[in-house]
GROMACS .gro file of C-alpha atoms in nm:
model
  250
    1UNK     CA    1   7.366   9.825  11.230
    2UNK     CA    2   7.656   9.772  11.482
    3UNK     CA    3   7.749   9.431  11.250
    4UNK     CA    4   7.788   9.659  10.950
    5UNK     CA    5   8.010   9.978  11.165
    6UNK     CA    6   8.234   9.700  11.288
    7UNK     CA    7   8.308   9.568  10.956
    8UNK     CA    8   8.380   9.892  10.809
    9UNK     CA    9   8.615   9.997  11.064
   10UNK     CA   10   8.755   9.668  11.075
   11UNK     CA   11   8.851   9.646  10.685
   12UNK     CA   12   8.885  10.034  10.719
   13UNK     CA   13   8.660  10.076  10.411
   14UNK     CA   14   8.710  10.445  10.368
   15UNK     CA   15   8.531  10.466   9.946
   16UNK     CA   16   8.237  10.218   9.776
   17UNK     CA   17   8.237   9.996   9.610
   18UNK     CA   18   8.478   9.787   9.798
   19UNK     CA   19   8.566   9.433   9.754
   20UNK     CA   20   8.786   9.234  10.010
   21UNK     CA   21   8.860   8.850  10.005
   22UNK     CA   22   8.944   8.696  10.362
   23UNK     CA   23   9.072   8.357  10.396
   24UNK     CA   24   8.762   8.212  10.577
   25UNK     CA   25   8.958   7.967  10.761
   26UNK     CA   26   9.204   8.220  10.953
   27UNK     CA   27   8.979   8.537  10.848
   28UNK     CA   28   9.302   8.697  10.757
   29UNK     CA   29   9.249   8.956  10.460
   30UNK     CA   30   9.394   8.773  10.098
   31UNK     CA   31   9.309   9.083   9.899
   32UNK     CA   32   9.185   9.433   9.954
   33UNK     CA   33   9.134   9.536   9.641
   34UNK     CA   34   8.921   9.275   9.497
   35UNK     CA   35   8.768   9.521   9.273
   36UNK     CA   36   9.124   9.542   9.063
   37UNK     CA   37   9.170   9.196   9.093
   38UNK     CA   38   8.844   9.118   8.918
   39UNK     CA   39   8.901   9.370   8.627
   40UNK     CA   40   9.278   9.225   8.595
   41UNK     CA   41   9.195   8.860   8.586
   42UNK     CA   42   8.830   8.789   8.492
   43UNK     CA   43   8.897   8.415   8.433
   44UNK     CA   44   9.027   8.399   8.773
   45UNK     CA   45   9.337   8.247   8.642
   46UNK     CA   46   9.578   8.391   8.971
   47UNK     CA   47   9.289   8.247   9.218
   48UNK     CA   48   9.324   8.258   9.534
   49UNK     CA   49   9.476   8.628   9.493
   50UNK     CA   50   9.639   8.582   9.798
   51UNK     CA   51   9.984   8.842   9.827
   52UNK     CA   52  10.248   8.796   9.652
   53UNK     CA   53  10.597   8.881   9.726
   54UNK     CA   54  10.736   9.237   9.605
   55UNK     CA   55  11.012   9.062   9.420
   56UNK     CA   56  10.752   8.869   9.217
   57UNK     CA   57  10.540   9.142   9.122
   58UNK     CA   58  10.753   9.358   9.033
   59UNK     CA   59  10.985   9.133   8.845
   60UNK     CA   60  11.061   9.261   8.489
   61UNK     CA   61  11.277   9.548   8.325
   62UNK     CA   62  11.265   9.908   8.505
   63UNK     CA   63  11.337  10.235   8.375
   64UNK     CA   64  11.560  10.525   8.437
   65UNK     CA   65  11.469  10.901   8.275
   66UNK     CA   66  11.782  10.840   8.055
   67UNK     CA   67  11.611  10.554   7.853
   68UNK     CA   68  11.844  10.350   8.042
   69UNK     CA   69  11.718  10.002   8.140
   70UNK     CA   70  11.759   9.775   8.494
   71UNK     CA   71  11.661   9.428   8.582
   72UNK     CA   72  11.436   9.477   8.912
   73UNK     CA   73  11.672   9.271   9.070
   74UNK     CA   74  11.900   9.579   9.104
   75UNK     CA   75  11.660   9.658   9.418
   76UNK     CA   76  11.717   9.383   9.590
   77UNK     CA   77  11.930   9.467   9.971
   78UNK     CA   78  11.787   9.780   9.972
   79UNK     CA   79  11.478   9.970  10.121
   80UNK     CA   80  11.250  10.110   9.826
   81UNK     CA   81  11.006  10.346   9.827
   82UNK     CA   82  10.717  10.236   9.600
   83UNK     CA   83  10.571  10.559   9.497
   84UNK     CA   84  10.229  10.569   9.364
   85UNK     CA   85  10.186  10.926   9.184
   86UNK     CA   86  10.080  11.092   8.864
   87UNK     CA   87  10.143  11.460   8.724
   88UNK     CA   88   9.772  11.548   8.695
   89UNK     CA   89   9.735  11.553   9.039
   90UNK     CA   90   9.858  11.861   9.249
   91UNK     CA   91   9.913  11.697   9.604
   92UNK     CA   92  10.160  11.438   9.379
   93UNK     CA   93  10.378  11.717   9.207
   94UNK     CA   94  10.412  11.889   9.525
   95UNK     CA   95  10.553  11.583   9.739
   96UNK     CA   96  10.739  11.480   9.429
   97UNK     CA   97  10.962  11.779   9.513
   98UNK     CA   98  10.982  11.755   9.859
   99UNK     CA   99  11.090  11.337   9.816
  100UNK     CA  100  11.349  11.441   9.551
  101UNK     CA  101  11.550  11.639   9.828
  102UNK     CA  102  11.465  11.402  10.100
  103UNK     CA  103  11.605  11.091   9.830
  104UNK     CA  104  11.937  11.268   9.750
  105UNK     CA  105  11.966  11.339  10.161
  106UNK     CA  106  11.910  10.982  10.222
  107UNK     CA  107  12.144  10.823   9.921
  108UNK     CA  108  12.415  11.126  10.080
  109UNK     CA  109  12.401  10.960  10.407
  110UNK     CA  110  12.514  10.673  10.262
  111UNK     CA  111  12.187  10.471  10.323
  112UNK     CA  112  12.043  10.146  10.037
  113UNK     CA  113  11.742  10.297   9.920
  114UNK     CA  114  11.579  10.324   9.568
  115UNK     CA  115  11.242  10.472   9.477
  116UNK     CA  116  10.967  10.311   9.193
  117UNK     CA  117  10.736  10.509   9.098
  118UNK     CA  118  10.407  10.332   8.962
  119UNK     CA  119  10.263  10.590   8.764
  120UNK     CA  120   9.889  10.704   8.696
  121UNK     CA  121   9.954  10.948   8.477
  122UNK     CA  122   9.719  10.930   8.105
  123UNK     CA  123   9.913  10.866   7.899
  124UNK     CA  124  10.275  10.801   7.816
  125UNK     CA  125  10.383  11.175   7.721
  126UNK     CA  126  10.277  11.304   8.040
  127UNK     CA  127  10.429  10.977   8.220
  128UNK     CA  128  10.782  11.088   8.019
  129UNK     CA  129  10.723  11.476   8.158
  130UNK     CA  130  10.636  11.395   8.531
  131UNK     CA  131  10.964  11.108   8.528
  132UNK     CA  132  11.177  11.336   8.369
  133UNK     CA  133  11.196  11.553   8.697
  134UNK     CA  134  11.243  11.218   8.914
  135UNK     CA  135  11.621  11.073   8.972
  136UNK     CA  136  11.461  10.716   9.047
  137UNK     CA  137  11.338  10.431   8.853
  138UNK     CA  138  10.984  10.321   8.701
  139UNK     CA  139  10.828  10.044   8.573
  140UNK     CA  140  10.799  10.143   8.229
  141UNK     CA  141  10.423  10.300   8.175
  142UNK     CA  142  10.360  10.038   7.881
  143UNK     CA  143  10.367   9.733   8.114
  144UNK     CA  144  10.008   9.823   8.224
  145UNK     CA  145   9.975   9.480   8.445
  146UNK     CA  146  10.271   9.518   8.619
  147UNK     CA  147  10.136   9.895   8.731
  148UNK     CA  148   9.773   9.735   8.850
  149UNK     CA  149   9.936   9.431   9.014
  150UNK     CA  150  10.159   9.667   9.257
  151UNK     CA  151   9.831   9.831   9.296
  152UNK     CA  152   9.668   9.598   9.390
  153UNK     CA  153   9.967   9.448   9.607
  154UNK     CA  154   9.895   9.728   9.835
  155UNK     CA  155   9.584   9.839   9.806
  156UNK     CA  156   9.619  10.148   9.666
  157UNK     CA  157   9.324  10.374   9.728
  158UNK     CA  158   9.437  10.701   9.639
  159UNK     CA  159   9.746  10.887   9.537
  160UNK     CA  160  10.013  10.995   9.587
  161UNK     CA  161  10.059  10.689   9.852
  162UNK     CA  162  10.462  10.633   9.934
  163UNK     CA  163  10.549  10.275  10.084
  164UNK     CA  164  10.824  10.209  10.220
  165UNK     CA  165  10.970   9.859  10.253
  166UNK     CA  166  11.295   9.742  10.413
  167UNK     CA  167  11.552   9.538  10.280
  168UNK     CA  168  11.327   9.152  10.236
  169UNK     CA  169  11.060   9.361  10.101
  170UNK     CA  170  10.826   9.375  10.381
  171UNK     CA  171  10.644   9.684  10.442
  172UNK     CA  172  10.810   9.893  10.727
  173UNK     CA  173  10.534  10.218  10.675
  174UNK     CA  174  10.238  10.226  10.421
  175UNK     CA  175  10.259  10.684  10.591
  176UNK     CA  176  10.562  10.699  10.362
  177UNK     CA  177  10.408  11.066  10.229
  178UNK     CA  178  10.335  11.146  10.588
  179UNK     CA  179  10.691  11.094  10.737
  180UNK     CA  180  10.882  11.286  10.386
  181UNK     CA  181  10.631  11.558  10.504
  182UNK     CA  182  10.716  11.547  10.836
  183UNK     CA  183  11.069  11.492  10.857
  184UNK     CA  184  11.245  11.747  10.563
  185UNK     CA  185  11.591  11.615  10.740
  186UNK     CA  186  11.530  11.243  10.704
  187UNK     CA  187  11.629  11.192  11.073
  188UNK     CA  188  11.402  10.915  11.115
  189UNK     CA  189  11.434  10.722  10.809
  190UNK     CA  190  11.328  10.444  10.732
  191UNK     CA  191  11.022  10.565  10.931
  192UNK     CA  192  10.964  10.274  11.176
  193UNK     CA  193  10.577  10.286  11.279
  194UNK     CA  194  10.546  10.520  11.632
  195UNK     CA  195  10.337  10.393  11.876
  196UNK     CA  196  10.260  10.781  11.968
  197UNK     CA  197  10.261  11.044  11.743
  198UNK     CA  198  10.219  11.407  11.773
  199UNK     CA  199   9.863  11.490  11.585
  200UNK     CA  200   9.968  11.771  11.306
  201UNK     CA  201   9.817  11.851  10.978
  202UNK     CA  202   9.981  11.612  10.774
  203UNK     CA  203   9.937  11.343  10.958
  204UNK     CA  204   9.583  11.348  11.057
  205UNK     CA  205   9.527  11.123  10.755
  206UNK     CA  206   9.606  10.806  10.956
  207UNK     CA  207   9.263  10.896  11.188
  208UNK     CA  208   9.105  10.721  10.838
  209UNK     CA  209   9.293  10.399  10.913
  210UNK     CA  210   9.178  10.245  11.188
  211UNK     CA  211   9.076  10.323  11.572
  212UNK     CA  212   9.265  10.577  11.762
  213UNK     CA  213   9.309  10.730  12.075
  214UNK     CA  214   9.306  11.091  12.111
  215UNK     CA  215   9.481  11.243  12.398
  216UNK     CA  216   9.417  11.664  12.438
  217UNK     CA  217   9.676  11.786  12.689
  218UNK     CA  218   9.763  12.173  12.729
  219UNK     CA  219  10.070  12.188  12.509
  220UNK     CA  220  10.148  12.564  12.662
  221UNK     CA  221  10.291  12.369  13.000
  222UNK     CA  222  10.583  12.112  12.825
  223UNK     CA  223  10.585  11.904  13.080
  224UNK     CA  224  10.228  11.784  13.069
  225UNK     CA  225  10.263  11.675  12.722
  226UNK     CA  226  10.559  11.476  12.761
  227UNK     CA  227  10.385  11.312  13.103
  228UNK     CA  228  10.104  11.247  12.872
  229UNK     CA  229  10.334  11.062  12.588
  230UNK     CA  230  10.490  10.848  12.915
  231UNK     CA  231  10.160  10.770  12.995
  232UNK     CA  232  10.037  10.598  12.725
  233UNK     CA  233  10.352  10.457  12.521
  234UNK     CA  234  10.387  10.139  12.717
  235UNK     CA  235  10.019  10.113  12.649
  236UNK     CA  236  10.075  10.197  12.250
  237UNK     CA  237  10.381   9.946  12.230
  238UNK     CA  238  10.216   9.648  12.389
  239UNK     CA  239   9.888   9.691  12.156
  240UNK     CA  240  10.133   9.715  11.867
  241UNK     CA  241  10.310   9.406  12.012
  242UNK     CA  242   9.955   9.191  12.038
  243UNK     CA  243   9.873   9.309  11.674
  244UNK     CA  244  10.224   9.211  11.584
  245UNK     CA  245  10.221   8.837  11.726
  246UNK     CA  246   9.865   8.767  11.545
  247UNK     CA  247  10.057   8.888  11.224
  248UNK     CA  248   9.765   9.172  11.181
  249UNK     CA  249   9.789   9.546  11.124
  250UNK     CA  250   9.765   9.719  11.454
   0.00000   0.00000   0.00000
């Protein structure tokens, strides 16, 4: 039914089963991944599952690939990049590469920023192979509910997901694999959200995410495209904006 369409694309329920709690008085999503949460704490101990700060969950010791240990308050002030990979999977080892040029680019430029990777690898050899190659920090692949709580934090639905957050923690892009992709020079880091973007391969992954508008323009005549992006950006920005003062995803 039209009911059921709206709810999907509302949640953007993209695999089943799917569980999501909503605060029924402000019908603002607690928890998208009720389905970890109810695995992780049966008793329902951490009720209301409501989200938790990124300090907070990630509190505890991290790792470098030295054997060296940090406090996770060593990533406090600056932007992380909470990478969600695992060697058996081909699409991860590929962007690992690309991220561990566009890391050293960033931390060149002189730019706060730290990566975690949350691994899924199977077991703790191939967690120690796949971190060797990474010049970043982990929470350490024993600490099994730290790994499923930043899971769940952000709803992680497949890998490899890259989010980026700023400085407080907030999330500036949850497209964090998207941007790396698309920007090899890290021009545009720390990848504030366009209201327009240029549809390409890699991107065509956020069409999953929510409603969109599709604009086909002749992109042989230069002009027209650009007229097109004029167009609609004051359109894009004050949707955004709406979004934005409801404290909702756009």
């Amino acid at each position: 039914s039209l009911l059921q369409l709206k709810l999907w694309n509302k949640y953007r329920v993209s695999n089943i089963p799917s569980l999501i709690f909503i605060d029924a008085s402000t019908g603002k999503v607690v928890c998208r991944n009720g389905l970890l949460v109810i695995r992780d704490d049966p008793e329902g101990l951490e009720f209301p599952w409501g989200p938790k700060p990124f300090s907070e969950v990630v509190a505890g010791p991290l790792l470098r690939n030295n054997g060296q240990t940090l406090d996770s308050s060593a990533l406090e002030g600056s932007h992380v990049g909470v990478y969600f990979s695992a060697h058996w999977c081909p699409p991860c080892r590929s962007l690992t590469r690309v991220l561990v040029e566009s890391y050293r680019k960033i931390k060149e430029a002189g730019q706060k920023f730290e990566i975690l990777f949350v691994s899924a690898d199977r077991s703790e050899d191939s967690f120690k192979q796949y971190f060797s190659e990474m010049p970043w920090v982990a929470v350490p692949y024993a600490d099994e509910a730290r790994r499923s709580r930043l899971n769940r934090l952000y709803g992680i639905q497949g890998i490899p997901t890259l989010i980026v957050l700023d400085s407080k923690g907030e999330v500036i892009t949850r497209q964090g694999r998207v941007e790396v992709l698309n920007d090899v020079e890290c021009r545009e880091f720390p990848w504030h959200p366009k209201p327009v973007l240029e549809l390409t391969d890699s991107n065509a992954v956020q069409l999953n995410e929510g409603p969109c508008l599709v604009l086909f323009v002749d992109s042989e005549d230069d002009g027209e495209s650009e007229a097109a992006k004029q167009l609609i950006q004051p359109i894009a920005e004050k949707i955004i904006a709406k979004y934005k003062a409801k404290e909702e995803e756009a």
